[in-house]
mmCIF file of C-alpha atoms in Angstrom:
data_model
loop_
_atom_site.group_PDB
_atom_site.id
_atom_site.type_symbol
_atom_site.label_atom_id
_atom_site.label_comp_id
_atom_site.label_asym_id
_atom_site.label_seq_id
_atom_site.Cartn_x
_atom_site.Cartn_y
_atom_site.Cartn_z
ATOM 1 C CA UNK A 1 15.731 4.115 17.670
ATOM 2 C CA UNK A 2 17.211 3.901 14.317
ATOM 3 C CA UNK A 3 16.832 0.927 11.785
ATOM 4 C CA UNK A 4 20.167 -0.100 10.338
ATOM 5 C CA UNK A 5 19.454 -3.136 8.042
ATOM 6 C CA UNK A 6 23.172 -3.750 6.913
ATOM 7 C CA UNK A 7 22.920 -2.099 3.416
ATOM 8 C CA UNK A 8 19.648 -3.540 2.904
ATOM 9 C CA UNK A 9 17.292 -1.007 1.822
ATOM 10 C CA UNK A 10 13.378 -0.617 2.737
ATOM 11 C CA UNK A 11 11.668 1.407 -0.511
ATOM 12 C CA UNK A 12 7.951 3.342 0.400
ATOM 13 C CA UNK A 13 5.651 3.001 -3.002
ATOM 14 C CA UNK A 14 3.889 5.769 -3.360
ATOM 15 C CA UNK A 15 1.300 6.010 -5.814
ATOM 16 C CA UNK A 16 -0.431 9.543 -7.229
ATOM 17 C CA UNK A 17 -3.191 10.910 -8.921
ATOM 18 C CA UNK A 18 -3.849 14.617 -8.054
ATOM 19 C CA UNK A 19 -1.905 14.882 -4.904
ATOM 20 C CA UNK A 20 -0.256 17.991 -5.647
ATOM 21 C CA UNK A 21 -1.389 19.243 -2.088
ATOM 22 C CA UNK A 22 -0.289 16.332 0.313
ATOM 23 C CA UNK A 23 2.876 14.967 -1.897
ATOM 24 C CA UNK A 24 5.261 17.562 0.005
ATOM 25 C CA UNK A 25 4.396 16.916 3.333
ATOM 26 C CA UNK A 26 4.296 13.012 2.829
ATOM 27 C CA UNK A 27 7.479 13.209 1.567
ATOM 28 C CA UNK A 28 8.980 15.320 4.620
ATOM 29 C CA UNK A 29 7.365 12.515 6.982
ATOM 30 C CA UNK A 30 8.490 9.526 5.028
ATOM 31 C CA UNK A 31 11.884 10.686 4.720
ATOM 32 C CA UNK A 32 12.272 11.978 8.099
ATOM 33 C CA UNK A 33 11.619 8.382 9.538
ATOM 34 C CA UNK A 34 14.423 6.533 11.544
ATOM 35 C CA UNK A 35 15.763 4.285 8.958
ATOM 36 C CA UNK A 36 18.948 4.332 7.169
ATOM 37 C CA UNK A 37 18.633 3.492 3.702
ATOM 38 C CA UNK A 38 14.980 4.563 3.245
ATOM 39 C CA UNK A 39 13.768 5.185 -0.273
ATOM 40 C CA UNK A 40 10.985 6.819 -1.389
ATOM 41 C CA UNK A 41 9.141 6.135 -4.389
ATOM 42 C CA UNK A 42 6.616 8.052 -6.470
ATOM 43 C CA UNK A 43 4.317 6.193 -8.926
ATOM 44 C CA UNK A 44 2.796 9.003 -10.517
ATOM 45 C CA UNK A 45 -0.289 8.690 -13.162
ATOM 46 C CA UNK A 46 0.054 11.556 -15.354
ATOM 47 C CA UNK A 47 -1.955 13.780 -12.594
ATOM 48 C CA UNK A 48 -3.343 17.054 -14.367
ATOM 49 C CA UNK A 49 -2.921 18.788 -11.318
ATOM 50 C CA UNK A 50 1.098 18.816 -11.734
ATOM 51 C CA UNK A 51 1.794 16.203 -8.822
ATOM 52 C CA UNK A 52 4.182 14.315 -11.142
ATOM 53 C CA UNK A 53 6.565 17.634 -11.261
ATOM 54 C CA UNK A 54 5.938 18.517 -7.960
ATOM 55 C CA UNK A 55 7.713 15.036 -6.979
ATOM 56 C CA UNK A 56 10.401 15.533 -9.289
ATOM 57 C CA UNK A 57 11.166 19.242 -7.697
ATOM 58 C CA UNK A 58 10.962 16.821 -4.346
ATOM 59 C CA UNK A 59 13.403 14.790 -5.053
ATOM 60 C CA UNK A 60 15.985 17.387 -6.254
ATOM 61 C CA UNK A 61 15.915 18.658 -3.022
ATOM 62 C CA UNK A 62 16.102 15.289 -1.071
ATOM 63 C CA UNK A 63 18.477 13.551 -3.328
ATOM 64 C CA UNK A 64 22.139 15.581 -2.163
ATOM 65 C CA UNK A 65 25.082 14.375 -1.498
ATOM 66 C CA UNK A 66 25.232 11.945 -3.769
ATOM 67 C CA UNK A 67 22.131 10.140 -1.685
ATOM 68 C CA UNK A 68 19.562 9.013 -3.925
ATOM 69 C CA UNK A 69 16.760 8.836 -1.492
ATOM 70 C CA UNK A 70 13.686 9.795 -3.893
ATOM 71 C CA UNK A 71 12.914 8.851 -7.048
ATOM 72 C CA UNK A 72 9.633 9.262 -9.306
ATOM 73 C CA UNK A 73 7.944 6.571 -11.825
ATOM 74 C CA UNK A 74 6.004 8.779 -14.102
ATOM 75 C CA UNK A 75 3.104 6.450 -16.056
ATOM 76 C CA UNK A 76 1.592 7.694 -19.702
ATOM 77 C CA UNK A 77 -1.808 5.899 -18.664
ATOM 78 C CA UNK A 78 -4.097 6.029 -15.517
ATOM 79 C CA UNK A 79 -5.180 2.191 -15.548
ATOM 80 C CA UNK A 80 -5.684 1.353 -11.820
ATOM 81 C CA UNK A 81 -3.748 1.633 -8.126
ATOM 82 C CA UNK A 82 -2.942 -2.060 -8.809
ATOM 83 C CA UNK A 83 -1.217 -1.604 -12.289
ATOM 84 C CA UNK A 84 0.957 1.699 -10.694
ATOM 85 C CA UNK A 85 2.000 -0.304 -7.505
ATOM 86 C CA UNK A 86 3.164 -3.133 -9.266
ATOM 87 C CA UNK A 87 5.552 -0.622 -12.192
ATOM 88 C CA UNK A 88 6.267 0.421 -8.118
ATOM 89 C CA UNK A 89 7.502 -2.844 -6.380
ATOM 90 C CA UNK A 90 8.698 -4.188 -9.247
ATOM 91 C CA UNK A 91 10.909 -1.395 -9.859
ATOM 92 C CA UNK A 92 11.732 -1.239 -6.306
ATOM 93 C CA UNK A 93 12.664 -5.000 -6.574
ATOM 94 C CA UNK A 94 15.085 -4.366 -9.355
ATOM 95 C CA UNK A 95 16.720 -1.672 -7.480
ATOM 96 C CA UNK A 96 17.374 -4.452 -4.375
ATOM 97 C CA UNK A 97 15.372 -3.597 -2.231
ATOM 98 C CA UNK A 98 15.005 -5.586 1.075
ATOM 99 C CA UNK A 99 11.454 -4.665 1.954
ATOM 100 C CA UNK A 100 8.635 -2.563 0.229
ATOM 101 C CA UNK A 101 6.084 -0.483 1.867
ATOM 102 C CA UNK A 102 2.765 0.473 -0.085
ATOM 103 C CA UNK A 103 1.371 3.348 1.306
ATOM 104 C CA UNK A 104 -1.085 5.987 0.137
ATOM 105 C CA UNK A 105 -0.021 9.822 -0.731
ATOM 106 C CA UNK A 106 -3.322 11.454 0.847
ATOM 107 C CA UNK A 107 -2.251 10.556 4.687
ATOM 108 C CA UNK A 108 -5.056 8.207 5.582
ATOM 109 C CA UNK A 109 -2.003 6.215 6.686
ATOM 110 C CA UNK A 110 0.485 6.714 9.924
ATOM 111 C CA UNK A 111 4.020 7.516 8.237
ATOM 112 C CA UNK A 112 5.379 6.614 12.594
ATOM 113 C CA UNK A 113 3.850 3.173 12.065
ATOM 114 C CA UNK A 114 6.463 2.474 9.608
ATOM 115 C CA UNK A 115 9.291 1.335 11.938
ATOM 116 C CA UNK A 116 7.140 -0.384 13.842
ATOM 117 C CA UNK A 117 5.921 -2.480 10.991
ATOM 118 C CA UNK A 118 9.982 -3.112 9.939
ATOM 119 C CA UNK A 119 10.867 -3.982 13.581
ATOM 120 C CA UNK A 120 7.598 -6.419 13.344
ATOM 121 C CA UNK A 121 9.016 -8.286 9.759
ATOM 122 C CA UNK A 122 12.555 -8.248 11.285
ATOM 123 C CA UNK A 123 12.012 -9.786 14.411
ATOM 124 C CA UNK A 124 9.397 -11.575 13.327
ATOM 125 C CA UNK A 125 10.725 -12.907 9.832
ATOM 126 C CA UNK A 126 7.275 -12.934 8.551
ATOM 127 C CA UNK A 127 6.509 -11.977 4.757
ATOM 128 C CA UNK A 128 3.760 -9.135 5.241
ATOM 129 C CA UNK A 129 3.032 -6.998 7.984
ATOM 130 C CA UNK A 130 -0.448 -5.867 7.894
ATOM 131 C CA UNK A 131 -1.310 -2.199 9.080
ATOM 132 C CA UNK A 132 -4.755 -3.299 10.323
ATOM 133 C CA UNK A 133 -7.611 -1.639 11.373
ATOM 134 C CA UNK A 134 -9.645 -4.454 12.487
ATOM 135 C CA UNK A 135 -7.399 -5.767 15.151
ATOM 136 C CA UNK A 136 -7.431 -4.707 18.946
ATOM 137 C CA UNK A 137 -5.888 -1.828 18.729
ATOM 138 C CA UNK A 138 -6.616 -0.629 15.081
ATOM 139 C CA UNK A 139 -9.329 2.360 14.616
ATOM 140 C CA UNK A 140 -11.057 4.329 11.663
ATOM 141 C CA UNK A 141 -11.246 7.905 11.585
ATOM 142 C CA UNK A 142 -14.432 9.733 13.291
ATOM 143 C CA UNK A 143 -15.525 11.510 10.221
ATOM 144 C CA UNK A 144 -16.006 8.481 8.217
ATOM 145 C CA UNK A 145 -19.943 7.914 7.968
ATOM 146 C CA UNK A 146 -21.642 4.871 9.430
ATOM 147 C CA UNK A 147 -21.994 3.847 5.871
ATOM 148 C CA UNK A 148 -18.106 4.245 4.904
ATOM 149 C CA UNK A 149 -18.001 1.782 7.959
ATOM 150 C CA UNK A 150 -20.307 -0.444 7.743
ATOM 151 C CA UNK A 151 -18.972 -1.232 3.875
ATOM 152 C CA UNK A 152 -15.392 -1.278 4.923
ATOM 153 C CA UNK A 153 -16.129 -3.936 7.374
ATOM 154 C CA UNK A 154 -18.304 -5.556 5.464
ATOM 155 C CA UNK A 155 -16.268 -5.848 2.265
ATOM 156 C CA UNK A 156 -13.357 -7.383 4.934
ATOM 157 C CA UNK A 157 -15.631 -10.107 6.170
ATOM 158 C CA UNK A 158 -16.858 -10.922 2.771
ATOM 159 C CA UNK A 159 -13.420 -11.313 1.299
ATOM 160 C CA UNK A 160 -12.141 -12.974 3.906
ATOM 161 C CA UNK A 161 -15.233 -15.828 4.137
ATOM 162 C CA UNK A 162 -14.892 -16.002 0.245
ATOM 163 C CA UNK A 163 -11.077 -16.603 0.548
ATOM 164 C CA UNK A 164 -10.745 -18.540 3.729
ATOM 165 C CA UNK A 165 -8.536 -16.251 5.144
ATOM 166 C CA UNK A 166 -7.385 -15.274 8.970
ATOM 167 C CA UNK A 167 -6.373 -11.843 7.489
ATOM 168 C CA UNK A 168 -8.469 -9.759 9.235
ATOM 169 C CA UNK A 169 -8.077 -6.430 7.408
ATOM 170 C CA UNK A 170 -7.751 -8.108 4.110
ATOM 171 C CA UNK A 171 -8.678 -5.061 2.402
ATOM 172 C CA UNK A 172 -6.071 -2.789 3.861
ATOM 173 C CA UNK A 173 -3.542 -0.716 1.715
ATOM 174 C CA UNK A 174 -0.860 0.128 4.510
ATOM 175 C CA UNK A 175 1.310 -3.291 4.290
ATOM 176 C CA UNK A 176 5.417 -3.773 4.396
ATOM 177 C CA UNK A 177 5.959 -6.655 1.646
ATOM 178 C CA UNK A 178 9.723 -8.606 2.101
ATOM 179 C CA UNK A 179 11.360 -9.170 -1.499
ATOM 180 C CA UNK A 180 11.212 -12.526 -0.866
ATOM 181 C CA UNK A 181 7.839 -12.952 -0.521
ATOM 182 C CA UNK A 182 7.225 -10.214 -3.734
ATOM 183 C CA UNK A 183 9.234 -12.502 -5.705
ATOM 184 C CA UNK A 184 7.294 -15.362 -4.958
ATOM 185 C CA UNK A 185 3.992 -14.078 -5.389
ATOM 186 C CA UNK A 186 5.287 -12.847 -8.959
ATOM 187 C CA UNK A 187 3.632 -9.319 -9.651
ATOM 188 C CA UNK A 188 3.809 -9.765 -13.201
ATOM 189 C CA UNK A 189 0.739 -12.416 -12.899
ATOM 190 C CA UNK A 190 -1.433 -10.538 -10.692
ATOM 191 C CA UNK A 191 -5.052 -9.350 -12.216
ATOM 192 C CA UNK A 192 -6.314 -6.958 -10.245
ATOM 193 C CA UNK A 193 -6.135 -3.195 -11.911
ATOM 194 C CA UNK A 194 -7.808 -1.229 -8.900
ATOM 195 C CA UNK A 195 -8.528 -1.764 -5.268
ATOM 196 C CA UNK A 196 -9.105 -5.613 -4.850
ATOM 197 C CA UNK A 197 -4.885 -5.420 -6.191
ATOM 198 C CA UNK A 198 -4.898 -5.067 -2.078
ATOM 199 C CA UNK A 199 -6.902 -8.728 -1.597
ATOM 200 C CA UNK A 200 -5.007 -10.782 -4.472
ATOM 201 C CA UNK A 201 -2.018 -9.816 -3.526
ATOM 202 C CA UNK A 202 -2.279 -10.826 0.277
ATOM 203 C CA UNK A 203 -4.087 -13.907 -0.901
ATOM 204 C CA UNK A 204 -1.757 -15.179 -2.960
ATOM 205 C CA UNK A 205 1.324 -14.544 -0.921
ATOM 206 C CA UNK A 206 -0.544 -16.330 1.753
ATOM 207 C CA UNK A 207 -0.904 -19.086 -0.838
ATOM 208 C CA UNK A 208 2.163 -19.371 -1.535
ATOM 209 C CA UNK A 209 3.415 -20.432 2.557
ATOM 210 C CA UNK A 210 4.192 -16.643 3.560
ATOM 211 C CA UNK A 211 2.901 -15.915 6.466
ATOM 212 C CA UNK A 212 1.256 -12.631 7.808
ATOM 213 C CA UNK A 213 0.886 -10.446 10.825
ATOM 214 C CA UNK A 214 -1.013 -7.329 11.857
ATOM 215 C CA UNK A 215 -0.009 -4.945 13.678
ATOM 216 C CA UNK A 216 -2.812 -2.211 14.491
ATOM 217 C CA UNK A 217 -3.042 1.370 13.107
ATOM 218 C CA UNK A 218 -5.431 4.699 13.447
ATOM 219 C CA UNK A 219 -6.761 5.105 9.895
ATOM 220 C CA UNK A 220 -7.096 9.178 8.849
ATOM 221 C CA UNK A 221 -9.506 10.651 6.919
ATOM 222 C CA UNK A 222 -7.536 12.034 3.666
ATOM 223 C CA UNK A 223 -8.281 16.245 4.524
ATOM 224 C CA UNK A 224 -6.947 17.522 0.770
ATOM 225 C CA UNK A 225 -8.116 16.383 -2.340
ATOM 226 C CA UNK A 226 -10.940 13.535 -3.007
ATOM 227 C CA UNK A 227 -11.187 9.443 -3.229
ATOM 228 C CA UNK A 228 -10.170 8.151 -6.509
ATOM 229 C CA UNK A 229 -12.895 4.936 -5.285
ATOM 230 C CA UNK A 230 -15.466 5.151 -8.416
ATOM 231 C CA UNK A 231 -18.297 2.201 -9.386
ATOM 232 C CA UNK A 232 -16.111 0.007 -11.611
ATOM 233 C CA UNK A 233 -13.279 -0.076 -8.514
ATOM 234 C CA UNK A 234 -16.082 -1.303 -5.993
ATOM 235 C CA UNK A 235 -17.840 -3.776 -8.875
ATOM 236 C CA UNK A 236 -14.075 -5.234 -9.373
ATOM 237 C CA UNK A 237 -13.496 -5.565 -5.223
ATOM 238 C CA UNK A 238 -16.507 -7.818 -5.414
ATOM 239 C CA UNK A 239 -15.831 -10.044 -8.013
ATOM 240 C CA UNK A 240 -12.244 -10.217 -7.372
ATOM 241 C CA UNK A 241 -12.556 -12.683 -4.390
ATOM 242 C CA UNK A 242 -14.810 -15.145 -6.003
ATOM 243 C CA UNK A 243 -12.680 -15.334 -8.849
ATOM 244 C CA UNK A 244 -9.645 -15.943 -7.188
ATOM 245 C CA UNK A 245 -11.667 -18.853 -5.341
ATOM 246 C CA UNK A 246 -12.914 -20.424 -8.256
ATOM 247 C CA UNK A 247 -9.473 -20.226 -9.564
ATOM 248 C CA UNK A 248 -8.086 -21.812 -6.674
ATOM 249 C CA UNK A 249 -10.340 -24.729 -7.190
ATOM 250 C CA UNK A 250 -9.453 -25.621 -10.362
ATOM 251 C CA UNK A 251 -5.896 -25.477 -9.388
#
């Protein structure tokens, strides 16, 4: 089946740091997927490793015909995931986009799940589609430790008791956004510079009367390259919910 949204198009943000070695076959997945108009989106840091040229050589070759179906954000600065996927969305936004995927470059993430999570926000007319890992369904790699695990789920539960939400996989980084609900959420005011972008940003558009569903997902292990997860990312995801309850309060 093939998603024709009228015109309308659906943009993938991808950030990168150092992904010179799964960039080219993310790209080949996202942009073999069964929707017309499909855009793909590189938000790339500055990565040493020559990932930001790579997707420029990319999109050269997908971008014929006068179809401009890749494009690449290149950043001076490496200042968080949150920071590049909102220069992302935001730019996606001004381009008119319909509906904006986040997904991550190192494959932890099922590219097929994609129209699946359109047909979902279509049907559905819901603001955020969730690919979840915590609903029936939804699974985690095998070579992630019991540790990796037992954090993960934690840090889901703890977020989501902190924030009163029904999110279950509050956490999760695989989510198709409509503009609508971008717009209204207002990326400009969001905080978050790493990780915990992923809770403020479902929070808030579930503060704002959007509402959310999850649709479940197998989540990969990453098998080239390493986790850009480092202290200051994990101190921020725990602070991040507290604040934004406090916040909340005042309000």
């Amino acid at each position: 089946m093939t998603y024709d949204l009228g015109g309308d198009r659906v943009t993938v943000v991808m950030p990168t740091y150092n992904e010179a070695a799964n960039l080219p076959r993310m790209a080949e997945l996202v942009l073999g997927l069964p929707i017309d108009g499909l855009h793909l989106k590189i938000v790339d840091d500055s990565s040493p490793d020559g990932t930001g040229r790579i997707a420029e050589e990319l999109a050269e070759k997908y971008n014929w015909d006068g179809r401009r179906r890749m494009s690449v954000l290149h950043r001076t600065e490496k200042d968080g995931l949150g920071r590049a996927y909102v220069a992302g969305m935001s730019a996606a936004l001004d381009e008119g986009a319909a509906y904006v995927v986040q997904m991550d470059a190192d494959g932890s993430h099922p590219v097929e799940a994609v129209p699946r999570m359109l047909g979902t926000a279509v049907a559905s007319g819901v603001g955020l589609v969730v690919g979840s890992r915590y609903v029936e369904g939804g699974s985690l790699d095998e070579d992630w430790g019991r540790h990796r695990v037992l954090l993960s789920r934690f840090a889901n539960r703890y977020a989501r008791t902190v924030l009163g939400t029904k999110i279950r996989d509050i956490t999760a980084g695989f989510n198709l956004w409509s503009a609508a609900t971008l717009r209204d959420i207002d990326l400009a005011t969001l905080d978050s510079a790493g990780y915990s972008f992923q809770v403020e940003l479902k929070f808030k558009a579930v503060r704002a009367g959007h509402s959310a569903v999850e649709i479940p997902i197998r989540f990969e292990e990453r098998t080239e390259g390493v986790s850009k997860m480092n202290l200051s990312t994990q101190i921020e995801s725990a602070v991040m919910p507290v604040r934004l309850r406090l916040r909340n309060r005042r309000g």
